[in-house]
């Protein structure tokens, strides 16, 4: 393996599983998480724990970041004891968080001034995909940087596509989230209609899963909607963050996104009602509530 010293910052639902796949693939991994306890499982697998992103960068040729939102990526890279303080010329930063494309371009410019390259590599495929190492990864960045990042990404994902310059991966991920708005709402409405029409809803899902209504959401999230229990998964508060990124892109591009806008409204209500940490399939609760006495 050419560059085997890899760092990882952000061991949440996604990061923990992605980092574990890097260790299993033979990378020498240095890890950091804001809440240090979450690293225990990886240390058992053989990863070394650092006390700051700065220390991670000092120990690594490439560093993967997977944290929640745009300000969090900024804090990990440019904050006190951040990656930028510990990186050397050429240390590659691979940001797998889902954040704003325009902020991504600004971060990359600030890093380039210090000789530190960056690619954006947001992922899709859910917590299941992170665990199985089958994520879909959309990459923005220069050709050389993409080729350097590729072996690391290949240990975490199955479909890896170079979409264009820095920011193109995040823009593609925003498109993904817009498409998912329609899918989640459509599956939620279909499940509700089946339940209230006296059909065997599980049989309906099975029957439709091979036809034109087939989708990842129907296959993997209709069960939560039927049970009305929304274990993670993907926090609805994080999906709302992504939809707001897409709506801002739509405004800049002069494009109306009515389903995404509706989803943002429903999700804002769910977050305000205390459901922000539940899986995004909790959208079904918002749909149901419109038809409850
Ligand atoms: P999560 O379980 O909530 O974990 C968030 C991680 O970010 C934690 O490690 C957290 O540290 C860290 N973090 C947040 N703010 C931070 C800050 N200011 N400084 C340092 N660390 C910070 O989220 P997740 O589901 O893993 O999602 C991570 C990213 O992947 C998000 O951008 C999300 O949109 C994207 N994503 C998620 C999914 C999914 O299905 N879950 C799928 C595709 C993409 P602590 O442990 O200290 O809180």
mmCIF file of C-alpha atoms and ligand atoms in Angstrom:
data_model
loop_
_atom_site.group_PDB
_atom_site.id
_atom_site.type_symbol
_atom_site.label_atom_id
_atom_site.label_comp_id
_atom_site.label_asym_id
_atom_site.label_seq_id
_atom_site.Cartn_x
_atom_site.Cartn_y
_atom_site.Cartn_z
ATOM 1 C CA UNK A 1 0.000 0.000 0.000
ATOM 2 C CA UNK A 2 1.545 3.360 -1.091
ATOM 3 C CA UNK A 3 0.293 5.872 1.440
ATOM 4 C CA UNK A 4 -0.822 3.798 4.371
ATOM 5 C CA UNK A 5 -0.893 6.396 7.167
ATOM 6 C CA UNK A 6 -4.474 7.597 7.240
ATOM 7 C CA UNK A 7 -6.205 9.831 9.791
ATOM 8 C CA UNK A 8 -9.924 9.972 10.644
ATOM 9 C CA UNK A 9 -11.782 12.777 12.456
ATOM 10 C CA UNK A 10 -15.453 12.265 13.418
ATOM 11 C CA UNK A 11 -16.590 8.892 14.739
ATOM 12 C CA UNK A 12 -20.383 9.245 14.603
ATOM 13 C CA UNK A 13 -22.872 6.801 13.078
ATOM 14 C CA UNK A 14 -21.078 6.984 9.736
ATOM 15 C CA UNK A 15 -17.484 7.752 10.720
ATOM 16 C CA UNK A 16 -17.131 4.903 13.218
ATOM 17 C CA UNK A 17 -18.196 2.299 10.654
ATOM 18 C CA UNK A 18 -16.147 3.863 7.836
ATOM 19 C CA UNK A 19 -13.015 4.058 9.997
ATOM 20 C CA UNK A 20 -13.436 0.408 11.023
ATOM 21 C CA UNK A 21 -13.415 -0.587 7.346
ATOM 22 C CA UNK A 22 -10.166 1.363 6.824
ATOM 23 C CA UNK A 23 -8.457 -0.548 9.665
ATOM 24 C CA UNK A 24 -9.774 -3.865 8.294
ATOM 25 C CA UNK A 25 -8.338 -2.947 4.871
ATOM 26 C CA UNK A 26 -4.863 -2.584 6.384
ATOM 27 C CA UNK A 27 -4.465 1.194 6.708
ATOM 28 C CA UNK A 28 -2.511 2.463 9.731
ATOM 29 C CA UNK A 29 -5.216 4.609 11.241
ATOM 30 C CA UNK A 30 -4.928 7.553 13.663
ATOM 31 C CA UNK A 31 -8.330 8.649 14.937
ATOM 32 C CA UNK A 32 -9.886 11.579 16.787
ATOM 33 C CA UNK A 33 -13.407 12.268 18.004
ATOM 34 C CA UNK A 34 -14.642 15.297 19.969
ATOM 35 C CA UNK A 35 -16.164 12.845 22.476
ATOM 36 C CA UNK A 36 -13.166 10.536 23.028
ATOM 37 C CA UNK A 37 -15.140 7.518 24.372
ATOM 38 C CA UNK A 38 -16.480 6.671 20.924
ATOM 39 C CA UNK A 39 -12.982 5.587 19.819
ATOM 40 C CA UNK A 40 -12.811 2.519 22.105
ATOM 41 C CA UNK A 41 -14.082 0.018 19.513
ATOM 42 C CA UNK A 42 -11.510 1.192 16.936
ATOM 43 C CA UNK A 43 -8.612 1.114 19.372
ATOM 44 C CA UNK A 44 -9.443 -2.567 19.939
ATOM 45 C CA UNK A 45 -9.228 -3.071 16.176
ATOM 46 C CA UNK A 46 -5.732 -1.511 16.181
ATOM 47 C CA UNK A 47 -6.230 2.225 15.547
ATOM 48 C CA UNK A 48 -4.246 4.840 17.522
ATOM 49 C CA UNK A 49 -6.121 7.639 19.267
ATOM 50 C CA UNK A 50 -4.868 11.216 18.954
ATOM 51 C CA UNK A 51 -5.719 14.087 21.297
ATOM 52 C CA UNK A 52 -6.535 16.630 18.546
ATOM 53 C CA UNK A 53 -7.090 16.918 14.771
ATOM 54 C CA UNK A 54 -3.685 18.630 14.674
ATOM 55 C CA UNK A 55 -2.039 15.469 16.039
ATOM 56 C CA UNK A 56 -4.015 13.326 13.554
ATOM 57 C CA UNK A 57 -2.677 15.419 10.650
ATOM 58 C CA UNK A 58 0.895 15.242 11.963
ATOM 59 C CA UNK A 59 0.690 11.406 11.942
ATOM 60 C CA UNK A 60 -0.997 10.987 8.537
ATOM 61 C CA UNK A 61 -0.485 11.298 4.760
ATOM 62 C CA UNK A 62 -4.247 11.667 4.234
ATOM 63 C CA UNK A 63 -7.028 12.563 6.678
ATOM 64 C CA UNK A 64 -10.727 11.711 6.325
ATOM 65 C CA UNK A 65 -13.224 14.060 8.025
ATOM 66 C CA UNK A 66 -16.831 12.968 8.716
ATOM 67 C CA UNK A 67 -18.606 15.433 11.027
ATOM 68 C CA UNK A 68 -22.096 16.943 11.033
ATOM 69 C CA UNK A 69 -22.290 20.345 9.320
ATOM 70 C CA UNK A 70 -20.348 23.142 7.603
ATOM 71 C CA UNK A 71 -19.236 24.970 10.809
ATOM 72 C CA UNK A 72 -18.109 21.631 12.274
ATOM 73 C CA UNK A 73 -15.849 20.893 9.295
ATOM 74 C CA UNK A 74 -14.462 24.426 9.592
ATOM 75 C CA UNK A 75 -13.740 23.873 13.299
ATOM 76 C CA UNK A 76 -11.978 20.547 12.700
ATOM 77 C CA UNK A 77 -9.813 21.962 9.894
ATOM 78 C CA UNK A 78 -9.157 25.573 10.895
ATOM 79 C CA UNK A 79 -10.008 25.713 14.617
ATOM 80 C CA UNK A 80 -7.463 25.659 17.444
ATOM 81 C CA UNK A 81 -5.514 22.368 17.322
ATOM 82 C CA UNK A 82 -7.124 21.833 13.907
ATOM 83 C CA UNK A 83 -5.909 19.781 10.949
ATOM 84 C CA UNK A 84 -4.402 22.828 9.217
ATOM 85 C CA UNK A 85 -2.000 23.294 12.137
ATOM 86 C CA UNK A 86 -0.632 19.759 11.941
ATOM 87 C CA UNK A 87 -0.694 19.125 8.183
ATOM 88 C CA UNK A 88 2.435 19.277 6.018
ATOM 89 C CA UNK A 89 2.593 20.403 2.390
ATOM 90 C CA UNK A 90 0.720 17.725 0.470
ATOM 91 C CA UNK A 91 -1.238 16.171 3.363
ATOM 92 C CA UNK A 92 -4.540 15.374 1.617
ATOM 93 C CA UNK A 93 -7.816 16.205 3.395
ATOM 94 C CA UNK A 94 -10.779 14.050 2.302
ATOM 95 C CA UNK A 95 -14.057 15.530 3.577
ATOM 96 C CA UNK A 96 -16.799 12.885 3.679
ATOM 97 C CA UNK A 97 -19.241 15.106 5.613
ATOM 98 C CA UNK A 98 -22.238 16.519 3.738
ATOM 99 C CA UNK A 99 -21.817 20.307 3.743
ATOM 100 C CA UNK A 100 -22.284 23.407 1.581
ATOM 101 C CA UNK A 101 -20.564 23.265 -1.854
ATOM 102 C CA UNK A 102 -19.676 26.987 -1.758
ATOM 103 C CA UNK A 103 -18.145 26.730 1.740
ATOM 104 C CA UNK A 104 -16.241 23.663 0.510
ATOM 105 C CA UNK A 105 -14.678 25.710 -2.290
ATOM 106 C CA UNK A 106 -13.679 28.423 0.223
ATOM 107 C CA UNK A 107 -12.122 25.847 2.589
ATOM 108 C CA UNK A 108 -10.166 24.337 -0.320
ATOM 109 C CA UNK A 109 -8.857 27.779 -1.338
ATOM 110 C CA UNK A 110 -7.746 28.567 2.222
ATOM 111 C CA UNK A 111 -5.981 25.191 2.430
ATOM 112 C CA UNK A 112 -4.374 25.588 -1.005
ATOM 113 C CA UNK A 113 -2.693 28.790 0.248
ATOM 114 C CA UNK A 114 -0.874 26.547 2.752
ATOM 115 C CA UNK A 115 -0.069 23.838 0.167
ATOM 116 C CA UNK A 116 -2.690 21.446 1.599
ATOM 117 C CA UNK A 117 -4.936 19.792 -1.025
ATOM 118 C CA UNK A 118 -8.549 18.820 -0.314
ATOM 119 C CA UNK A 119 -11.254 16.735 -1.976
ATOM 120 C CA UNK A 120 -14.941 16.684 -1.057
ATOM 121 C CA UNK A 121 -16.240 13.110 -0.948
ATOM 122 C CA UNK A 122 -19.748 13.018 0.540
ATOM 123 C CA UNK A 123 -21.329 9.592 0.822
ATOM 124 C CA UNK A 124 -24.734 7.981 0.340
ATOM 125 C CA UNK A 125 -25.990 4.555 1.371
ATOM 126 C CA UNK A 126 -26.970 5.022 4.990
ATOM 127 C CA UNK A 127 -25.543 3.497 8.132
ATOM 128 C CA UNK A 128 -26.007 0.067 6.501
ATOM 129 C CA UNK A 129 -23.764 1.096 3.589
ATOM 130 C CA UNK A 130 -21.153 2.511 5.966
ATOM 131 C CA UNK A 131 -21.001 -0.764 7.894
ATOM 132 C CA UNK A 132 -20.879 -2.958 4.806
ATOM 133 C CA UNK A 133 -18.318 -0.759 3.011
ATOM 134 C CA UNK A 134 -20.714 -0.323 0.085
ATOM 135 C CA UNK A 135 -21.223 3.457 0.147
ATOM 136 C CA UNK A 136 -21.770 5.516 -2.980
ATOM 137 C CA UNK A 137 -19.166 8.307 -2.947
ATOM 138 C CA UNK A 138 -19.291 11.477 -5.066
ATOM 139 C CA UNK A 139 -15.937 13.245 -5.304
ATOM 140 C CA UNK A 140 -14.932 16.814 -6.160
ATOM 141 C CA UNK A 141 -11.277 17.748 -6.609
ATOM 142 C CA UNK A 142 -8.235 17.726 -8.861
ATOM 143 C CA UNK A 143 -7.335 14.581 -10.849
ATOM 144 C CA UNK A 144 -4.163 13.812 -8.860
ATOM 145 C CA UNK A 145 -5.913 14.306 -5.535
ATOM 146 C CA UNK A 146 -8.806 12.071 -6.625
ATOM 147 C CA UNK A 147 -6.351 9.295 -7.575
ATOM 148 C CA UNK A 148 -4.557 9.603 -4.217
ATOM 149 C CA UNK A 149 -7.875 9.448 -2.320
ATOM 150 C CA UNK A 150 -9.283 6.558 -4.329
ATOM 151 C CA UNK A 151 -7.735 3.594 -2.397
ATOM 152 C CA UNK A 152 -9.005 5.073 0.877
ATOM 153 C CA UNK A 153 -12.466 5.648 -0.563
ATOM 154 C CA UNK A 154 -12.485 2.140 -2.066
ATOM 155 C CA UNK A 155 -12.121 0.680 1.450
ATOM 156 C CA UNK A 156 -15.353 2.444 2.464
ATOM 157 C CA UNK A 157 -17.465 2.464 -0.684
ATOM 158 C CA UNK A 158 -18.329 0.538 -3.816
ATOM 159 C CA UNK A 159 -19.347 3.228 -6.325
ATOM 160 C CA UNK A 160 -16.804 6.062 -6.453
ATOM 161 C CA UNK A 161 -17.304 8.793 -9.068
ATOM 162 C CA UNK A 162 -15.108 11.813 -9.783
ATOM 163 C CA UNK A 163 -17.745 14.508 -10.462
ATOM 164 C CA UNK A 164 -15.450 17.470 -11.270
ATOM 165 C CA UNK A 165 -13.537 20.162 -9.364
ATOM 166 C CA UNK A 166 -13.781 20.834 -5.611
ATOM 167 C CA UNK A 167 -17.435 21.319 -4.599
ATOM 168 C CA UNK A 168 -18.829 19.059 -7.355
ATOM 169 C CA UNK A 169 -19.135 16.121 -4.936
ATOM 170 C CA UNK A 170 -21.175 18.193 -2.482
ATOM 171 C CA UNK A 171 -23.355 19.589 -5.280
ATOM 172 C CA UNK A 172 -24.071 16.028 -6.462
ATOM 173 C CA UNK A 173 -24.936 14.983 -2.909
ATOM 174 C CA UNK A 174 -27.444 17.867 -2.722
ATOM 175 C CA UNK A 175 -29.130 16.447 -5.839
ATOM 176 C CA UNK A 176 -29.225 13.048 -4.112
ATOM 177 C CA UNK A 177 -30.958 14.576 -1.083
ATOM 178 C CA UNK A 178 -33.535 16.357 -3.265
ATOM 179 C CA UNK A 179 -34.416 13.047 -4.928
ATOM 180 C CA UNK A 180 -34.680 11.391 -1.496
ATOM 181 C CA UNK A 181 -37.232 14.035 -0.370
ATOM 182 C CA UNK A 182 -39.699 12.735 -2.919
ATOM 183 C CA UNK A 183 -38.905 9.117 -2.162
ATOM 184 C CA UNK A 184 -39.345 9.405 1.622
ATOM 185 C CA UNK A 185 -42.609 11.351 1.264
ATOM 186 C CA UNK A 186 -43.916 9.001 -1.433
ATOM 187 C CA UNK A 187 -43.164 5.874 0.605
ATOM 188 C CA UNK A 188 -44.676 7.487 3.734
ATOM 189 C CA UNK A 189 -47.893 8.313 1.861
ATOM 190 C CA UNK A 190 -48.058 4.883 0.210
ATOM 191 C CA UNK A 191 -47.576 3.064 3.520
ATOM 192 C CA UNK A 192 -50.300 5.172 5.150
ATOM 193 C CA UNK A 193 -52.717 4.606 2.254
ATOM 194 C CA UNK A 194 -52.113 0.842 2.371
ATOM 195 C CA UNK A 195 -52.661 0.712 6.147
ATOM 196 C CA UNK A 196 -55.862 2.766 6.078
ATOM 197 C CA UNK A 197 -57.269 0.847 3.079
ATOM 198 C CA UNK A 198 -57.327 -2.497 4.847
ATOM 199 C CA UNK A 199 -54.418 -3.976 2.883
ATOM 200 C CA UNK A 200 -51.688 -6.171 4.388
ATOM 201 C CA UNK A 201 -49.064 -3.423 4.294
ATOM 202 C CA UNK A 202 -46.078 -5.787 4.578
ATOM 203 C CA UNK A 203 -47.400 -7.771 1.624
ATOM 204 C CA UNK A 204 -47.874 -4.519 -0.302
ATOM 205 C CA UNK A 205 -44.220 -3.577 0.286
ATOM 206 C CA UNK A 206 -43.051 -7.024 -0.797
ATOM 207 C CA UNK A 207 -45.250 -7.012 -3.899
ATOM 208 C CA UNK A 208 -44.119 -3.540 -4.987
ATOM 209 C CA UNK A 209 -40.415 -3.979 -4.246
ATOM 210 C CA UNK A 210 -39.764 -5.598 -7.614
ATOM 211 C CA UNK A 211 -41.742 -3.043 -9.639
ATOM 212 C CA UNK A 212 -41.464 0.590 -10.686
ATOM 213 C CA UNK A 213 -42.008 1.843 -7.107
ATOM 214 C CA UNK A 214 -38.861 0.024 -5.983
ATOM 215 C CA UNK A 215 -36.440 2.177 -3.982
ATOM 216 C CA UNK A 216 -33.846 1.997 -1.198
ATOM 217 C CA UNK A 217 -36.310 3.812 1.058
ATOM 218 C CA UNK A 218 -39.133 1.341 0.316
ATOM 219 C CA UNK A 219 -36.805 -1.607 0.967
ATOM 220 C CA UNK A 220 -34.949 -0.261 4.008
ATOM 221 C CA UNK A 221 -37.213 2.272 5.723
ATOM 222 C CA UNK A 222 -40.872 1.275 5.126
ATOM 223 C CA UNK A 223 -40.572 -1.151 8.094
ATOM 224 C CA UNK A 224 -39.849 1.762 10.454
ATOM 225 C CA UNK A 225 -42.802 3.685 8.998
ATOM 226 C CA UNK A 226 -45.158 0.711 9.461
ATOM 227 C CA UNK A 227 -43.998 0.203 13.067
ATOM 228 C CA UNK A 228 -44.105 3.991 13.682
ATOM 229 C CA UNK A 229 -40.675 3.658 15.349
ATOM 230 C CA UNK A 230 -37.781 5.585 13.876
ATOM 231 C CA UNK A 231 -34.460 4.234 15.151
ATOM 232 C CA UNK A 232 -31.296 5.565 13.441
ATOM 233 C CA UNK A 233 -30.228 5.554 10.575
ATOM 234 C CA UNK A 234 -29.835 9.133 9.597
ATOM 235 C CA UNK A 235 -30.967 11.949 11.863
ATOM 236 C CA UNK A 236 -33.812 14.006 10.397
ATOM 237 C CA UNK A 237 -32.023 17.146 11.659
ATOM 238 C CA UNK A 238 -29.063 16.249 9.402
ATOM 239 C CA UNK A 239 -31.341 15.623 6.407
ATOM 240 C CA UNK A 240 -32.925 19.037 7.006
ATOM 241 C CA UNK A 241 -29.426 20.565 6.896
ATOM 242 C CA UNK A 242 -28.903 18.898 3.490
ATOM 243 C CA UNK A 243 -32.274 20.020 2.103
ATOM 244 C CA UNK A 244 -31.524 23.612 3.150
ATOM 245 C CA UNK A 245 -28.191 23.360 1.273
ATOM 246 C CA UNK A 246 -30.089 22.138 -1.819
ATOM 247 C CA UNK A 247 -32.705 24.908 -1.529
ATOM 248 C CA UNK A 248 -29.919 27.528 -1.395
ATOM 249 C CA UNK A 249 -28.358 25.961 -4.507
ATOM 250 C CA UNK A 250 -31.768 26.036 -6.191
ATOM 251 C CA UNK A 251 -32.174 29.719 -5.382
ATOM 252 C CA UNK A 252 -28.701 30.483 -6.825
ATOM 253 C CA UNK A 253 -29.478 28.438 -9.957
ATOM 254 C CA UNK A 254 -32.974 29.943 -10.421
ATOM 255 C CA UNK A 255 -34.682 26.575 -9.944
ATOM 256 C CA UNK A 256 -37.912 25.924 -8.000
ATOM 257 C CA UNK A 257 -37.778 22.780 -5.830
ATOM 258 C CA UNK A 258 -41.333 22.417 -4.471
ATOM 259 C CA UNK A 259 -41.019 18.900 -3.006
ATOM 260 C CA UNK A 260 -37.723 19.769 -1.292
ATOM 261 C CA UNK A 261 -39.309 22.945 0.114
ATOM 262 C CA UNK A 262 -42.277 20.967 1.484
ATOM 263 C CA UNK A 263 -39.900 18.420 3.014
ATOM 264 C CA UNK A 264 -37.927 21.205 4.714
ATOM 265 C CA UNK A 265 -41.149 22.552 6.241
ATOM 266 C CA UNK A 266 -42.242 19.132 7.519
ATOM 267 C CA UNK A 267 -38.758 18.413 8.867
ATOM 268 C CA UNK A 268 -38.549 21.819 10.597
ATOM 269 C CA UNK A 269 -41.793 20.941 12.375
ATOM 270 C CA UNK A 270 -40.465 17.526 13.396
ATOM 271 C CA UNK A 271 -37.260 19.050 14.769
ATOM 272 C CA UNK A 272 -39.270 21.708 16.669
ATOM 273 C CA UNK A 273 -41.454 18.934 18.129
ATOM 274 C CA UNK A 274 -38.404 17.129 19.508
ATOM 275 C CA UNK A 275 -37.892 14.462 16.810
ATOM 276 C CA UNK A 276 -34.605 15.832 15.392
ATOM 277 C CA UNK A 277 -32.484 12.893 16.569
ATOM 278 C CA UNK A 278 -34.837 10.265 15.077
ATOM 279 C CA UNK A 279 -34.312 8.694 11.654
ATOM 280 C CA UNK A 280 -35.396 10.697 8.615
ATOM 281 C CA UNK A 281 -38.167 8.118 8.052
ATOM 282 C CA UNK A 282 -39.943 9.969 10.916
ATOM 283 C CA UNK A 283 -41.323 12.063 8.029
ATOM 284 C CA UNK A 284 -44.027 9.364 8.031
ATOM 285 C CA UNK A 285 -45.160 10.676 11.429
ATOM 286 C CA UNK A 286 -45.684 14.145 9.921
ATOM 287 C CA UNK A 287 -47.662 12.642 7.018
ATOM 288 C CA UNK A 288 -49.799 10.476 9.366
ATOM 289 C CA UNK A 289 -50.550 13.356 11.696
ATOM 290 C CA UNK A 290 -52.461 15.139 8.900
ATOM 291 C CA UNK A 291 -55.016 12.295 8.826
ATOM 292 C CA UNK A 292 -55.416 11.711 12.542
ATOM 293 C CA UNK A 293 -58.561 12.773 14.370
HETATM 294 P P1 LIG B 1 -23.645 11.720 13.879
HETATM 295 O O1 LIG B 1 -23.851 10.299 14.235
HETATM 296 O O2 LIG B 1 -24.510 12.770 14.499
HETATM 297 O O3 LIG B 1 -22.106 12.062 14.194
HETATM 298 C C1 LIG B 1 -21.601 13.355 14.028
HETATM 299 C C2 LIG B 1 -20.096 13.343 14.260
HETATM 300 O O4 LIG B 1 -19.595 14.685 14.060
HETATM 301 C C3 LIG B 1 -19.708 12.932 15.681
HETATM 302 O O5 LIG B 1 -18.475 12.243 15.621
HETATM 303 C C4 LIG B 1 -19.535 14.300 16.368
HETATM 304 O O6 LIG B 1 -18.699 14.258 17.494
HETATM 305 C C5 LIG B 1 -18.873 15.076 15.239
HETATM 306 N N1 LIG B 1 -18.996 16.523 15.398
HETATM 307 C C6 LIG B 1 -20.125 17.272 15.247
HETATM 308 N N2 LIG B 1 -19.839 18.576 15.440
HETATM 309 C C7 LIG B 1 -18.509 18.652 15.699
HETATM 310 C C8 LIG B 1 -17.619 19.714 15.954
HETATM 311 N N3 LIG B 1 -18.040 21.009 15.987
HETATM 312 N N4 LIG B 1 -16.317 19.430 16.147
HETATM 313 C C9 LIG B 1 -15.891 18.154 16.121
HETATM 314 N N5 LIG B 1 -16.670 17.089 15.879
HETATM 315 C C10 LIG B 1 -17.973 17.346 15.669
HETATM 316 O O7 LIG B 1 -23.743 11.984 12.310
HETATM 317 P P2 LIG B 1 -23.549 10.920 11.102
HETATM 318 O O8 LIG B 1 -24.859 10.302 10.811
HETATM 319 O O9 LIG B 1 -22.336 10.081 11.349
HETATM 320 O O10 LIG B 1 -23.269 11.957 9.901
HETATM 321 C C11 LIG B 1 -21.968 12.516 9.660
HETATM 322 C C12 LIG B 1 -21.994 13.197 8.290
HETATM 323 O O11 LIG B 1 -22.305 12.207 7.295
HETATM 324 C C13 LIG B 1 -23.063 14.296 8.184
HETATM 325 O O12 LIG B 1 -22.599 15.362 7.388
HETATM 326 C C14 LIG B 1 -24.226 13.559 7.509
HETATM 327 O O13 LIG B 1 -25.074 14.461 6.802
HETATM 328 C C15 LIG B 1 -23.477 12.612 6.586
HETATM 329 N N6 LIG B 1 -24.225 11.389 6.194
HETATM 330 C C16 LIG B 1 -24.907 10.633 7.116
HETATM 331 C C17 LIG B 1 -25.590 9.489 6.684
HETATM 332 C C18 LIG B 1 -26.366 8.591 7.641
HETATM 333 O O14 LIG B 1 -27.146 7.733 7.147
HETATM 334 N N7 LIG B 1 -26.215 8.698 8.944
HETATM 335 C C19 LIG B 1 -25.567 9.112 5.339
HETATM 336 C C20 LIG B 1 -24.844 9.880 4.441
HETATM 337 C C21 LIG B 1 -24.174 11.010 4.891
HETATM 338 P P3 LIG B 1 -19.293 13.844 18.944
HETATM 339 O O15 LIG B 1 -19.299 12.324 18.979
HETATM 340 O O16 LIG B 1 -18.359 14.451 19.904
HETATM 341 O O17 LIG B 1 -20.693 14.427 19.043
#
